[in-house]
XYZ file of C-alpha atoms in Angstrom:
773
model
C -58.446 -70.811 46.568
C -55.316 -68.502 46.552
C -52.439 -67.671 44.684
C -49.594 -67.213 46.849
C -45.696 -66.405 45.868
C -42.572 -67.978 47.227
C -42.275 -65.308 49.958
C -45.907 -66.390 51.189
C -47.474 -63.196 49.769
C -51.107 -63.618 48.466
C -51.156 -62.620 45.003
C -54.695 -64.073 44.227
C -57.774 -64.330 46.221
C -61.085 -66.168 44.770
C -64.751 -65.358 45.259
C -65.018 -68.530 47.414
C -62.391 -67.507 49.387
C -63.972 -63.973 50.294
C -67.020 -66.235 51.196
C -65.307 -68.660 53.251
C -63.276 -66.289 55.424
C -65.750 -63.291 55.216
C -62.399 -61.213 53.700
C -62.562 -59.134 50.378
C -59.575 -59.282 48.298
C -58.331 -55.726 49.070
C -58.231 -56.646 52.614
C -55.753 -59.738 51.713
C -53.919 -59.252 48.445
C -50.011 -58.132 48.774
C -50.061 -59.380 52.549
C -48.689 -62.459 54.044
C -50.830 -65.441 54.092
C -49.540 -66.340 57.426
C -51.573 -63.069 58.870
C -54.760 -65.074 58.081
C -53.860 -67.693 60.940
C -55.535 -67.487 64.086
C -51.893 -68.197 65.566
C -49.595 -65.980 63.884
C -46.278 -67.626 65.704
C -45.932 -69.915 62.888
C -43.561 -68.850 60.145
C -43.904 -71.756 57.712
C -46.597 -74.185 56.863
C -46.363 -77.425 55.359
C -47.573 -78.183 52.100
C -50.923 -79.619 53.099
C -52.458 -79.959 56.478
C -54.929 -78.357 58.779
C -54.978 -74.797 60.246
C -57.169 -72.476 62.069
C -57.974 -69.264 60.108
C -59.459 -66.108 61.629
C -62.425 -64.674 59.778
C -62.990 -61.063 59.058
C -65.708 -61.049 61.938
C -63.289 -62.326 64.237
C -64.516 -65.944 64.431
C -62.121 -68.749 63.672
C -62.667 -71.515 61.064
C -60.868 -74.862 60.876
C -60.048 -75.712 57.489
C -57.880 -78.563 55.460
C -55.664 -77.340 52.648
C -53.387 -78.341 49.916
C -50.967 -76.189 48.360
C -49.673 -77.165 44.538
C -46.645 -75.582 43.030
C -47.475 -74.052 39.578
C -44.880 -75.263 36.948
C -43.444 -72.224 35.102
C -44.798 -69.623 37.551
C -43.421 -68.584 41.112
C -46.670 -68.933 42.304
C -48.376 -71.885 44.538
C -52.173 -72.507 44.213
C -53.550 -72.990 47.863
C -56.799 -74.786 47.989
C -58.621 -74.798 51.457
C -62.031 -76.140 52.459
C -63.903 -76.370 55.759
C -63.202 -79.139 57.926
C -66.787 -80.001 58.755
C -67.476 -80.428 54.854
C -64.409 -82.596 54.396
C -65.670 -84.787 57.168
C -69.022 -85.009 55.174
C -67.386 -85.829 52.064
C -65.222 -88.411 53.741
C -68.316 -90.027 55.387
C -70.110 -89.867 52.278
C -67.538 -91.590 50.347
C -67.172 -94.236 53.329
C -70.790 -95.076 52.808
C -70.572 -94.966 49.048
C -67.647 -97.445 48.992
C -69.568 -99.592 51.802
C -72.727 -99.569 49.453
C -70.458 -100.663 46.398
C -68.808 -103.476 48.474
C -72.103 -105.105 49.679
C -73.282 -108.498 48.309
C -76.472 -108.793 50.076
C -77.682 -105.110 49.779
C -77.687 -103.937 45.856
C -77.022 -100.453 45.195
C -77.350 -98.830 41.674
C -76.838 -95.238 41.232
C -78.747 -93.994 37.815
C -78.427 -90.952 36.166
C -81.300 -88.853 34.679
C -81.937 -90.839 31.944
C -81.781 -94.060 34.445
C -78.738 -95.518 32.899
C -76.569 -97.042 35.645
C -73.490 -94.748 36.593
C -72.318 -97.014 39.650
C -73.741 -100.427 41.046
C -72.600 -103.609 42.951
C -75.126 -105.810 40.983
C -72.635 -107.639 39.163
C -72.276 -111.385 38.390
C -71.229 -113.427 41.698
C -71.925 -109.976 43.805
C -75.559 -109.837 44.187
C -78.397 -112.318 43.370
C -80.067 -110.257 40.928
C -79.741 -109.484 37.209
C -76.373 -108.401 36.175
C -75.876 -104.934 35.192
C -72.999 -102.982 33.877
C -72.315 -99.445 33.746
C -74.202 -97.482 31.237
C -77.149 -100.267 30.798
C -80.657 -99.472 30.944
C -83.384 -101.566 32.399
C -84.849 -103.030 29.304
C -81.255 -104.765 28.696
C -81.330 -106.867 31.866
C -84.687 -107.854 32.344
C -88.186 -108.733 30.624
C -89.799 -105.466 28.989
C -92.855 -105.787 31.117
C -90.960 -105.694 34.339
C -88.702 -102.863 32.922
C -91.502 -100.772 31.856
C -92.927 -100.793 35.462
C -89.871 -100.465 37.274
C -88.899 -97.415 34.997
C -92.303 -95.826 35.630
C -91.711 -95.905 39.314
C -88.403 -94.802 39.213
C -89.376 -91.748 36.750
C -91.790 -90.698 39.436
C -89.254 -90.671 42.185
C -87.028 -88.521 39.828
C -89.736 -86.027 38.660
C -91.402 -85.480 42.171
C -88.588 -86.085 44.728
C -90.648 -88.104 46.798
C -88.823 -91.228 47.898
C -89.909 -94.874 47.447
C -89.712 -97.301 50.177
C -90.109 -101.395 50.022
C -91.426 -101.418 46.482
C -91.921 -105.195 45.409
C -90.882 -106.192 41.930
C -90.807 -109.568 40.330
C -88.157 -109.636 37.408
C -87.331 -112.033 34.774
C -83.990 -111.693 33.205
C -83.394 -112.044 29.331
C -79.978 -112.991 29.658
C -78.284 -115.982 31.124
C -78.608 -117.022 33.827
C -82.323 -117.153 33.112
C -83.997 -116.778 36.520
C -86.972 -114.878 38.048
C -86.251 -112.861 41.252
C -88.416 -111.200 43.734
C -86.887 -108.042 44.806
C -87.603 -105.189 47.364
C -86.137 -101.885 46.401
C -86.182 -98.285 47.619
C -84.957 -95.302 45.587
C -84.448 -91.631 46.342
C -83.459 -88.811 43.970
C -79.970 -87.497 44.000
C -79.591 -83.601 43.358
C -76.396 -81.362 42.489
C -75.587 -78.429 45.473
C -77.875 -76.092 43.345
C -80.847 -78.760 43.929
C -81.280 -79.856 40.382
C -82.119 -83.470 40.029
C -79.181 -85.845 38.594
C -80.648 -89.045 38.978
C -81.848 -91.587 41.425
C -80.161 -93.945 43.825
C -81.708 -97.465 44.175
C -81.459 -99.719 47.194
C -82.104 -103.640 46.482
C -82.780 -106.500 48.469
C -83.227 -110.066 47.325
C -86.687 -111.471 48.496
C -86.480 -114.305 46.325
C -86.168 -117.202 48.809
C -88.812 -115.810 50.937
C -91.025 -115.062 47.855
C -90.447 -118.633 46.499
C -91.016 -119.934 50.281
C -94.635 -118.044 50.577
C -95.447 -119.007 46.875
C -94.971 -122.643 48.007
C -96.782 -122.318 51.288
C -99.519 -120.644 49.238
C -99.576 -123.414 46.653
C -99.697 -126.090 49.615
C -102.685 -124.148 51.226
C -104.524 -123.918 47.700
C -103.945 -127.278 46.939
C -105.338 -128.803 50.609
C -108.290 -126.579 50.286
C -109.559 -126.910 46.669
C -108.427 -130.714 45.971
C -110.371 -133.303 47.171
C -113.805 -131.002 47.996
C -115.724 -133.256 45.453
C -116.108 -137.024 45.652
C -116.108 -137.309 42.045
C -113.051 -138.678 40.705
C -112.678 -136.790 37.310
C -113.498 -133.581 39.177
C -110.698 -134.311 41.715
C -108.414 -134.727 38.869
C -109.156 -131.499 37.409
C -108.931 -129.799 40.647
C -105.378 -130.909 40.852
C -104.059 -129.656 37.313
C -106.235 -126.129 38.157
C -103.921 -126.036 41.382
C -100.837 -126.307 39.741
C -101.124 -123.924 36.611
C -100.420 -121.217 36.075
C -98.378 -120.575 39.406
C -96.034 -123.802 39.507
C -96.091 -124.814 35.946
C -97.047 -124.015 32.253
C -98.741 -127.238 31.520
C -100.091 -129.837 33.822
C -101.889 -133.291 33.275
C -103.410 -136.007 35.549
C -103.741 -139.574 34.283
C -105.530 -142.183 36.187
C -106.005 -145.960 36.004
C -109.137 -147.088 34.286
C -109.811 -149.110 37.249
C -109.727 -146.268 39.285
C -112.548 -144.543 37.277
C -114.835 -147.379 37.710
C -114.018 -147.456 41.689
C -112.047 -150.404 41.509
C -108.391 -150.910 42.854
C -105.731 -150.859 40.077
C -103.598 -153.506 39.427
C -99.985 -153.672 40.755
C -97.588 -153.389 37.620
C -93.694 -152.781 37.303
C -90.988 -152.544 34.557
C -93.117 -150.451 32.082
C -95.344 -151.536 29.275
C -99.189 -150.863 29.371
C -99.817 -149.234 32.698
C -103.657 -149.063 31.602
C -103.618 -145.343 32.221
C -106.235 -142.901 30.823
C -105.860 -138.758 30.753
C -108.483 -137.465 32.847
C -107.533 -133.616 33.486
C -105.529 -131.283 31.690
C -104.664 -127.725 32.119
C -102.680 -125.294 30.083
C -101.502 -121.483 31.018
C -102.092 -120.313 27.427
C -105.648 -121.656 27.580
C -106.427 -124.260 24.987
C -104.673 -127.676 25.375
C -101.392 -127.817 22.924
C -102.096 -129.502 19.840
C -100.514 -132.819 19.605
C -100.278 -133.651 23.341
C -102.500 -136.554 24.457
C -105.937 -135.014 24.977
C -108.458 -135.887 27.968
C -109.946 -139.201 27.657
C -107.139 -140.815 25.635
C -105.618 -143.872 26.556
C -101.706 -143.306 27.660
C -99.469 -145.379 25.426
C -97.173 -147.901 26.983
C -94.079 -146.883 28.486
C -90.680 -148.576 28.008
C -88.808 -150.573 30.615
C -86.617 -147.768 31.993
C -85.256 -146.974 35.432
C -87.436 -143.603 35.516
C -90.727 -145.585 34.743
C -89.866 -148.116 37.775
C -89.523 -145.162 40.137
C -92.794 -143.909 39.265
C -94.342 -147.197 39.702
C -92.585 -147.632 43.019
C -94.155 -144.265 44.365
C -90.912 -141.626 43.449
C -91.278 -138.748 41.865
C -88.933 -137.970 38.944
C -87.445 -134.799 37.210
C -86.261 -134.853 33.710
C -85.250 -132.428 30.870
C -86.609 -132.801 27.377
C -83.614 -134.273 25.923
C -83.868 -137.125 28.745
C -87.371 -137.593 27.924
C -86.863 -138.016 24.011
C -83.827 -140.650 24.974
C -86.397 -142.403 27.117
C -89.302 -142.622 24.747
C -87.146 -142.942 21.527
C -90.224 -142.728 19.083
C -90.894 -139.024 18.027
C -94.486 -139.692 17.586
C -94.428 -140.829 21.400
C -92.186 -137.535 22.177
C -94.975 -135.334 20.454
C -98.077 -136.954 22.438
C -95.871 -136.197 25.667
C -93.845 -133.023 25.503
C -95.456 -129.834 24.051
C -93.511 -127.572 21.904
C -90.617 -125.550 23.452
C -91.020 -127.492 26.925
C -87.705 -127.768 28.710
C -88.344 -129.341 32.275
C -90.573 -132.006 33.567
C -91.596 -133.468 36.860
C -94.001 -136.626 36.849
C -95.224 -137.661 40.456
C -97.176 -140.523 41.114
C -100.425 -140.689 42.792
C -99.425 -143.305 45.420
C -101.974 -144.598 47.883
C -101.850 -147.759 50.061
C -99.259 -149.226 47.776
C -101.295 -148.742 44.701
C -100.428 -146.784 41.804
C -103.818 -144.933 40.983
C -102.168 -142.515 38.479
C -99.348 -139.880 37.854
C -99.372 -136.079 37.517
C -97.247 -134.400 35.313
C -96.167 -130.708 34.615
C -93.615 -129.176 31.972
C -92.407 -125.500 32.179
C -92.381 -123.955 28.813
C -92.358 -120.206 29.224
C -90.628 -119.967 32.483
C -86.888 -120.081 31.588
C -85.493 -121.624 34.880
C -85.918 -125.311 35.161
C -87.561 -127.275 38.282
C -84.998 -128.035 41.091
C -85.231 -130.170 44.100
C -87.596 -127.738 46.064
C -89.989 -127.910 43.095
C -89.656 -132.086 43.218
C -90.488 -131.692 47.092
C -93.405 -129.619 46.771
C -95.355 -131.514 44.032
C -94.381 -134.706 45.828
C -96.183 -133.525 48.696
C -99.154 -132.091 46.717
C -99.504 -135.498 44.740
C -99.405 -137.292 48.147
C -102.421 -135.367 49.600
C -104.303 -135.433 46.193
C -103.645 -139.449 46.063
C -105.663 -139.772 49.247
C -108.379 -137.445 47.804
C -108.323 -139.588 44.532
C -108.554 -142.780 46.739
C -111.491 -141.385 48.680
C -113.411 -140.550 45.339
C -112.673 -144.219 43.994
C -113.922 -145.625 47.071
C -117.049 -143.524 47.202
C -117.553 -144.255 43.311
C -117.442 -148.054 44.310
C -119.941 -147.705 46.856
C -121.940 -145.291 45.275
C -122.267 -147.494 42.061
C -122.823 -150.449 43.967
C -126.061 -148.346 45.924
C -126.891 -147.147 42.710
C -127.161 -150.490 41.182
C -129.064 -151.912 44.033
C -131.448 -148.910 44.016
C -132.066 -149.241 40.410
C -132.670 -153.102 40.682
C -135.272 -152.471 43.589
C -137.262 -150.045 41.131
C -140.062 -151.433 38.576
C -139.528 -151.156 34.999
C -139.260 -147.826 33.654
C -142.474 -147.955 31.337
C -145.698 -150.268 31.371
C -148.675 -150.124 29.282
C -151.769 -151.597 29.439
C -155.400 -151.131 27.603
C -156.505 -148.427 30.029
C -152.989 -146.860 31.212
C -149.549 -146.022 30.165
C -147.041 -145.416 32.882
C -143.268 -143.947 32.523
C -141.118 -143.861 35.462
C -137.827 -141.959 35.617
C -135.122 -142.016 38.614
C -131.918 -139.986 38.831
C -129.499 -140.438 41.589
C -128.114 -137.268 43.663
C -125.125 -135.828 42.128
C -122.058 -133.652 42.961
C -120.847 -136.329 45.867
C -124.108 -136.465 47.610
C -125.265 -139.942 48.667
C -127.910 -142.253 46.980
C -131.517 -141.866 48.829
C -134.420 -143.848 49.122
C -136.829 -142.136 46.090
C -138.980 -144.736 44.451
C -142.019 -145.128 42.139
C -144.308 -148.058 41.154
C -146.972 -148.628 38.867
C -149.185 -151.711 40.111
C -151.618 -153.207 37.723
C -154.670 -154.327 39.857
C -158.005 -156.352 39.179
C -160.491 -154.946 36.890
C -158.208 -152.823 34.941
C -157.446 -150.736 37.988
C -153.906 -149.086 38.266
C -152.308 -147.856 41.535
C -149.738 -145.055 41.327
C -146.936 -144.780 43.964
C -144.041 -142.476 44.718
C -142.298 -141.985 47.969
C -139.184 -140.648 49.419
C -137.140 -142.451 52.320
C -135.435 -140.158 54.954
C -131.700 -140.222 54.995
C -129.130 -141.582 52.476
C -126.872 -144.516 51.567
C -127.301 -148.168 51.962
C -129.641 -147.919 54.792
C -132.155 -145.702 53.036
C -132.014 -148.058 49.957
C -132.876 -151.109 51.960
C -135.913 -149.061 53.617
C -137.072 -148.188 50.193
C -136.838 -151.668 49.335
C -138.959 -152.887 52.301
C -141.640 -150.127 51.883
C -142.124 -150.839 48.024
C -142.742 -154.309 48.952
C -145.134 -153.569 51.664
C -147.159 -151.092 49.273
C -147.291 -153.890 46.706
C -148.687 -156.255 49.211
C -151.122 -153.688 50.404
C -152.251 -152.901 47.030
C -152.981 -156.343 46.079
C -155.301 -156.391 49.204
C -157.007 -153.779 47.332
C -157.104 -151.230 50.205
C -158.036 -147.719 49.770
C -154.974 -145.290 49.446
C -155.479 -143.775 52.877
C -155.696 -147.298 54.357
C -152.544 -148.320 52.632
C -150.812 -145.154 54.370
C -152.146 -146.117 57.546
C -150.736 -149.587 57.196
C -147.212 -148.254 56.006
C -147.203 -145.780 58.810
C -147.431 -148.630 61.194
C -144.574 -150.378 59.304
C -142.355 -147.676 59.412
C -143.017 -147.018 63.023
C -141.865 -150.471 63.674
C -138.928 -150.244 61.573
C -137.915 -147.235 63.648
C -138.477 -149.163 66.829
C -136.066 -151.899 65.159
C -133.464 -149.257 64.638
C -130.627 -148.216 67.323
C -131.313 -145.338 69.308
C -129.104 -143.132 67.163
C -131.220 -143.464 64.323
C -134.665 -143.703 65.069
C -135.126 -140.029 64.444
C -133.843 -140.734 61.020
C -136.270 -143.495 59.907
C -139.161 -142.189 57.999
C -140.599 -141.469 54.685
C -142.893 -139.492 52.598
C -145.192 -141.258 50.213
C -148.086 -140.772 47.865
C -150.698 -143.529 46.638
C -152.957 -142.849 43.811
C -155.781 -145.541 42.553
C -157.280 -144.988 39.174
C -160.480 -146.805 37.894
C -160.987 -146.871 34.349
C -164.610 -147.644 34.463
C -165.325 -144.527 36.567
C -162.564 -142.546 35.079
C -161.489 -141.369 38.545
C -158.528 -141.261 40.447
C -158.369 -141.342 44.561
C -155.330 -140.146 46.248
C -153.759 -139.839 49.622
C -150.557 -138.324 50.736
C -148.288 -138.932 53.763
C -146.086 -135.798 53.725
C -145.500 -135.900 49.993
C -146.165 -132.996 47.638
C -149.123 -133.208 45.866
C -149.339 -134.404 41.979
C -149.867 -132.294 39.198
C -152.698 -132.927 36.787
C -152.312 -132.058 33.025
C -155.585 -132.006 30.883
C -156.072 -132.697 27.456
C -156.977 -128.982 26.745
C -153.366 -127.882 28.103
C -153.782 -126.958 31.349
C -151.909 -128.190 34.219
C -152.436 -127.556 37.888
C -151.385 -129.339 41.253
C -154.259 -131.458 42.950
C -155.980 -129.899 45.800
C -154.867 -132.544 48.116
C -154.239 -131.980 51.860
C -151.080 -134.025 53.075
C -150.974 -135.953 55.907
C -148.033 -136.600 58.180
C -145.087 -138.563 56.895
C -144.929 -142.210 57.440
C -143.934 -142.967 60.978
C -145.538 -140.301 63.204
C -148.558 -141.981 64.008
C -151.783 -140.862 65.394
C -153.433 -138.624 62.279
C -155.682 -139.836 59.643
C -154.903 -139.530 56.080
C -157.560 -137.667 53.901
C -158.091 -138.586 50.172
C -158.950 -136.547 47.254
C -160.660 -137.668 43.962
C -160.056 -136.089 40.527
C -161.709 -136.919 36.894
C -158.975 -138.349 34.728
C -160.243 -138.126 31.025
C -158.313 -140.148 28.335
C -155.304 -138.209 27.276
C -154.608 -136.622 30.406
C -151.156 -136.957 32.271
C -150.668 -137.524 36.338
C -147.290 -136.401 37.385
C -146.185 -137.865 40.592
C -142.689 -136.814 41.645
C -140.360 -136.384 44.858
C -139.012 -132.934 46.054
C -135.643 -133.865 44.515
C -137.299 -132.855 41.420
C -138.656 -129.639 42.567
C -135.156 -128.523 44.129
C -133.841 -128.680 40.361
C -136.460 -126.234 39.418
C -136.387 -123.613 42.395
C -135.121 -123.497 46.031
C -138.734 -122.490 47.115
C -141.021 -125.522 46.708
C -144.192 -123.306 45.809
C -142.483 -121.475 42.918
C -140.650 -124.854 41.894
C -144.209 -126.521 41.723
C -145.656 -123.845 39.551
C -142.640 -123.742 37.347
C -142.995 -127.815 37.096
C -146.543 -127.405 36.372
C -145.917 -124.779 33.637
C -143.436 -126.949 31.869
C -145.569 -130.192 32.040
C -148.535 -127.974 30.330
C -145.975 -126.682 27.637
C -144.319 -130.027 26.950
C -147.905 -131.903 26.929
C -148.806 -129.662 23.852
C -145.436 -130.698 22.043
C -144.691 -133.907 23.065
C -146.573 -137.043 22.360
C -144.917 -139.924 24.272
C -144.393 -140.036 27.744
C -140.935 -141.217 27.854
C -140.186 -137.768 25.828
C -142.198 -135.946 28.290
C -140.554 -137.386 30.961
C -137.144 -136.635 30.081
C -138.260 -133.195 29.288
C -139.331 -132.465 32.879
C -136.134 -134.446 34.265
C -133.967 -132.056 32.348
C -135.768 -128.924 33.062
C -135.128 -126.518 35.973
C -131.921 -124.443 36.077
C -129.704 -127.252 34.908
C -127.796 -127.753 37.954
C -126.758 -130.885 39.503
C -129.335 -132.936 41.058
C -128.415 -132.425 44.972
C -131.088 -134.982 46.082
C -132.384 -138.154 44.281
C -135.487 -137.291 42.249
C -138.050 -139.852 40.882
C -140.896 -139.121 38.235
C -144.004 -141.047 37.379
C -146.158 -140.149 34.727
C -149.453 -141.919 33.866
C -151.854 -141.502 31.011
C -155.083 -143.134 30.935
C -156.587 -144.519 27.693
C -160.366 -144.669 26.839
C -162.285 -147.944 27.895
C -164.801 -148.872 25.284
C -168.376 -148.323 27.519
C -169.334 -151.456 25.590
C -166.344 -153.274 27.417
C -168.439 -153.126 30.656
C -171.640 -154.425 31.722
C -173.279 -154.494 34.909
C -176.673 -155.896 36.498
C -178.163 -155.667 39.940
C -180.629 -158.521 41.572
C -182.528 -159.148 44.443
C -181.139 -161.730 47.142
C -183.580 -164.458 45.891
C -182.990 -167.751 44.424
C -184.113 -166.937 41.230
C -181.388 -164.327 40.713
C -178.788 -166.877 40.299
C -180.202 -168.218 36.868
C -180.888 -164.715 35.838
C -177.388 -163.628 36.421
C -175.909 -166.594 34.794
C -178.304 -165.847 31.699
C -177.104 -162.264 31.791
C -173.683 -163.047 31.548
C -174.051 -165.677 29.002
C -175.692 -163.397 26.592
C -173.252 -160.532 26.876
C -170.375 -162.955 26.564
C -171.862 -163.974 23.192
C -172.265 -160.361 22.325
C -168.882 -159.851 22.834
C -167.805 -162.882 20.985
C -166.370 -164.808 23.883
C -168.193 -167.935 23.611
C -165.238 -169.671 24.812
C -165.425 -168.210 28.209
C -169.161 -168.848 28.706
C -169.050 -172.191 30.465
C -166.507 -171.244 33.072
C -168.258 -167.837 33.668
C -171.501 -169.479 34.274
C -170.028 -171.425 37.093
C -168.126 -168.578 38.435
C -171.220 -166.371 38.594
C -173.489 -169.403 39.915
C -171.251 -169.915 42.813
C -170.709 -165.976 43.830
C -174.280 -165.103 43.306
C -175.419 -168.443 45.415
C -173.022 -167.131 48.231
C -174.395 -163.766 48.247
C -178.102 -164.952 48.358
C -177.120 -167.392 51.001
C -175.069 -165.109 53.382
C -175.089 -161.446 52.572
C -178.421 -160.560 51.318
C -179.425 -158.059 48.467
C -179.256 -155.782 46.401
C -176.505 -158.094 44.563
C -174.308 -156.813 41.706
C -172.986 -158.498 38.851
C -170.324 -156.731 36.632
C -168.119 -158.085 33.403
C -165.479 -156.084 32.305
C -163.854 -157.048 29.023
C -159.817 -155.863 28.823
C -156.866 -157.829 28.349
C -158.514 -160.363 30.776
C -162.108 -161.069 31.427
C -163.165 -159.930 34.816
C -166.271 -161.190 36.688
C -167.323 -159.245 39.944
C -170.253 -159.806 42.196
C -171.149 -157.165 45.136
C -172.975 -157.725 48.191
C -173.731 -155.571 51.420
C -172.051 -157.794 53.599
C -168.262 -157.361 55.016
C -167.658 -160.718 55.934
C -164.373 -161.944 54.372
C -164.603 -164.548 52.107
C -162.379 -167.635 52.895
C -161.252 -170.324 50.621
C -161.113 -174.074 52.447
C -160.907 -177.545 51.653
C -164.429 -179.341 51.929
C -164.359 -182.701 53.302
C -166.218 -185.831 51.521
C -169.292 -185.469 53.692
C -169.425 -181.769 53.946
C -172.557 -180.659 51.775
C -171.138 -176.734 51.263
C -167.548 -175.000 51.131
C -166.785 -175.999 47.781
C -167.869 -172.829 45.868
C -164.720 -170.572 46.277
C -162.478 -173.600 45.783
C -164.311 -174.138 42.671
C -163.825 -170.425 41.502
C -160.193 -170.702 42.708
C -159.531 -173.712 40.231
C -161.587 -172.131 37.195
C -160.391 -168.623 37.352
C -156.758 -167.510 36.813
C -156.726 -165.585 40.045
C -159.685 -164.205 42.602
C -159.822 -161.908 45.391
C -162.055 -159.525 47.257
C -162.212 -155.826 48.112
C -164.339 -153.702 50.353
C -166.007 -150.361 49.975
C -168.143 -148.415 51.898
C -171.247 -150.262 51.455
C -170.167 -154.043 51.402
C -167.379 -156.023 49.361
C -166.925 -157.104 45.822
C -165.685 -160.635 44.812
C -163.691 -160.884 41.684
C -162.414 -163.518 39.290
C -159.990 -163.319 36.276
C -160.065 -165.570 33.264
C -157.728 -165.535 30.090
C -159.772 -164.385 26.804
C -160.874 -167.347 24.727
C -161.893 -165.426 21.600
C -161.444 -168.358 19.098
C -164.059 -170.798 20.271
C -164.576 -173.977 17.997
C -167.747 -175.007 17.338
């Protein structure tokens, strides 16, 4: 700046002028200002304009100047600035004006206290929270958002390091209540001396892209999480968990009662009782809001309203709280349907194959913005996909229940009890969406108080495995009635399974097979003989509290063929427990079968010392392990023998001579008299006479006779012959052939079995303890 009088003589010269032209005041004062021009031909200058001045070092300088007449003084104030600085200022001013005029790029200039100096973020000018001059962050956005944003801006102010493309989700605290996603960059502003004066913030509104990404993520999460299980209730819970908290604050899923049992829901319209039940809920706050309809409760009837009809027809509805209150009318129903503070609701039907399976409802409570049409479209899409998963789970439930019902009907009664043996069986189907398999158990009462114990596991799952199980169980019962040894039973079963595999189609032949374990308990000898076809060995728990797996060498699974089955014999004293099981139970205890067998043995030993009843013992074993769901079927059979009074068994041996018939008859009569069974004496004498006579005539000696008193009276005659006895009807002129016919008519039933040294023919009778004199 300089002072110039009316003649153009310089009367004042500023320090900035000295620096600009490199001329000290003494060189300029008192001289004409025109002498400073690079071209001195000009005699007068306009009041403002541009000029070229000569510096003290001989160089020239382009300047822009302004001259202002000072009132009451003969002097004028002349201000000049380098033309380059003027251009920079004009460009900066143009940029500043351009920033403030943007409606897609937000600009906020804040001072050192982060208060707004200039901004274009005003209502109607930019899609973000409206801000006014002097406002602070916490005045326009949620405190948590304001705290986070202020922290990052102060870091820019203090360090000078610019911030680029920082993402920030912002919730406004003033109308219009919305949530934005902003991307902002910030740089520090400084004065000419380099002192920080504030920050300049550049904003872009990424809300639409953010919401689109949110919707895409929610769709992906719904497709990946919903429908992984074939359990209906778990599928419903997956739907609610997907929607909260990213989409809504509260969500519930109601399903028709028929769907929960696997059946198709009835078609209804016009409101009324839709026969719905609340199956799954989820709240962003954690606990389900008090007063809302809880899980397991029946949904109250709806009034006949257009919105209800829309849902029944498969359309999604959107309502505010006031509309819900007007539609329901009854304040009690409103409390069941709308949580406190909720303001926006969407209900989407679970509609599949023209059937209303249920509905999904969501409320917004904490989020101030209501649901919009994009939210309706999104929930409709998710509900349509979820409805297919629910329908698949429903159809699976129906088939699963049918197969499970068939499986249980094919199994024997859970518990049996005889004079010498108590058994308890348990069966648990696979859980977690797995199909029903073909595990089974059986306890078969045989003649002479013997018991056959069987457990098996058919390969594969589903209806064909259940059908195969039924065929094998029938075959085992038939073979057991033939009184074959356990290894012989497995040999015959192996042939049967090979035949079933041959009957199956080429694609299923390799999947037809089974493992099986057969044990035969004899209460007279107190021994149990067993054989295994690829099945885990049983565990024997003795009365002293020890429990160990039986040392049994398993043979190949049924259907392999070509290899023999080995037997093992163990002593079973009264009070011991024999545990037969399938591998489904073992896998609940541990993935490694050897470790699982030890754990099962240890648990059996502990439970036997504390549990008295077999059902309690069975329940304790079934609920043991890690508590995880049964991924495979599990069958368990426990058998506990009781003591047989030695006085209830009598045996004799006779030579193959004619006198043996009378001796055997007399011995039997005396023993029956001793037992107080005189009522059975007559029939027993006839049976003994016929059987011993046949042995003398056709088999040779020695001849064994044994009487066993239990629930029935058993008469056994043993001889060294392996000839199969056959029942035939003798003609009138025949001299023989009536012996076995007579035995069959007099006894309850009869049969024969073979041993290593001959055969035994047996006959059963009902006990006649009260014999009239």
